[in-house]
XYZ file of C-alpha atoms in Angstrom:
59
model
C 118.659 103.119 90.934
C 118.033 103.156 95.118
C 117.961 99.672 96.627
C 114.360 100.002 97.923
C 113.210 100.836 94.421
C 114.853 97.752 92.854
C 113.712 95.611 96.034
C 110.380 96.480 94.956
C 110.535 95.776 91.438
C 111.641 92.610 92.327
C 109.110 91.706 94.323
C 106.436 93.053 91.676
C 108.341 90.514 89.193
C 108.328 87.754 91.719
C 104.559 88.340 92.177
C 103.468 88.433 88.734
C 105.285 85.215 87.516
C 103.291 82.088 86.925
C 106.489 79.922 86.278
C 107.240 79.424 89.940
C 105.429 77.980 92.623
C 105.715 80.507 94.761
C 103.725 80.238 98.229
C 105.163 83.626 99.937
C 107.302 86.713 99.386
C 108.902 88.275 102.263
C 110.931 91.553 102.381
C 113.467 92.131 105.309
C 114.033 95.955 104.568
C 116.504 95.939 107.786
C 118.992 93.322 106.341
C 118.219 93.924 102.571
C 116.948 90.677 101.574
C 114.019 88.952 99.872
C 113.192 85.875 100.814
C 111.207 83.437 98.769
C 109.286 80.479 99.644
C 108.331 77.848 97.161
C 105.199 75.538 97.764
C 107.557 72.524 97.962
C 108.989 74.189 101.206
C 112.235 75.440 99.859
C 113.466 79.003 100.405
C 115.562 81.391 98.107
C 116.923 84.587 99.560
C 118.233 87.479 97.643
C 120.726 90.090 99.060
C 120.106 93.241 97.820
C 123.379 95.656 97.932
C 124.203 98.648 95.696
C 127.591 97.538 94.724
C 128.777 100.810 92.688
C 129.717 100.444 88.961
C 129.035 97.805 86.894
C 130.142 96.749 82.895
C 129.763 94.548 80.212
C 132.629 92.857 78.741
C 132.881 90.865 75.961
C 134.830 87.587 76.428
């Protein structure tokens, strides 16, 4: 999956949720960031980076 597709899907998931009091979602394509602004004034930023491979490990 490409970064832009992931950002689009993340935006859709956040936009469709009723569980969070989201005021606004701003996507910064230049810096690969998704900023989520909540109605209480807090902001959460998600940095999107394609890190290559990943795996699940049984611990």
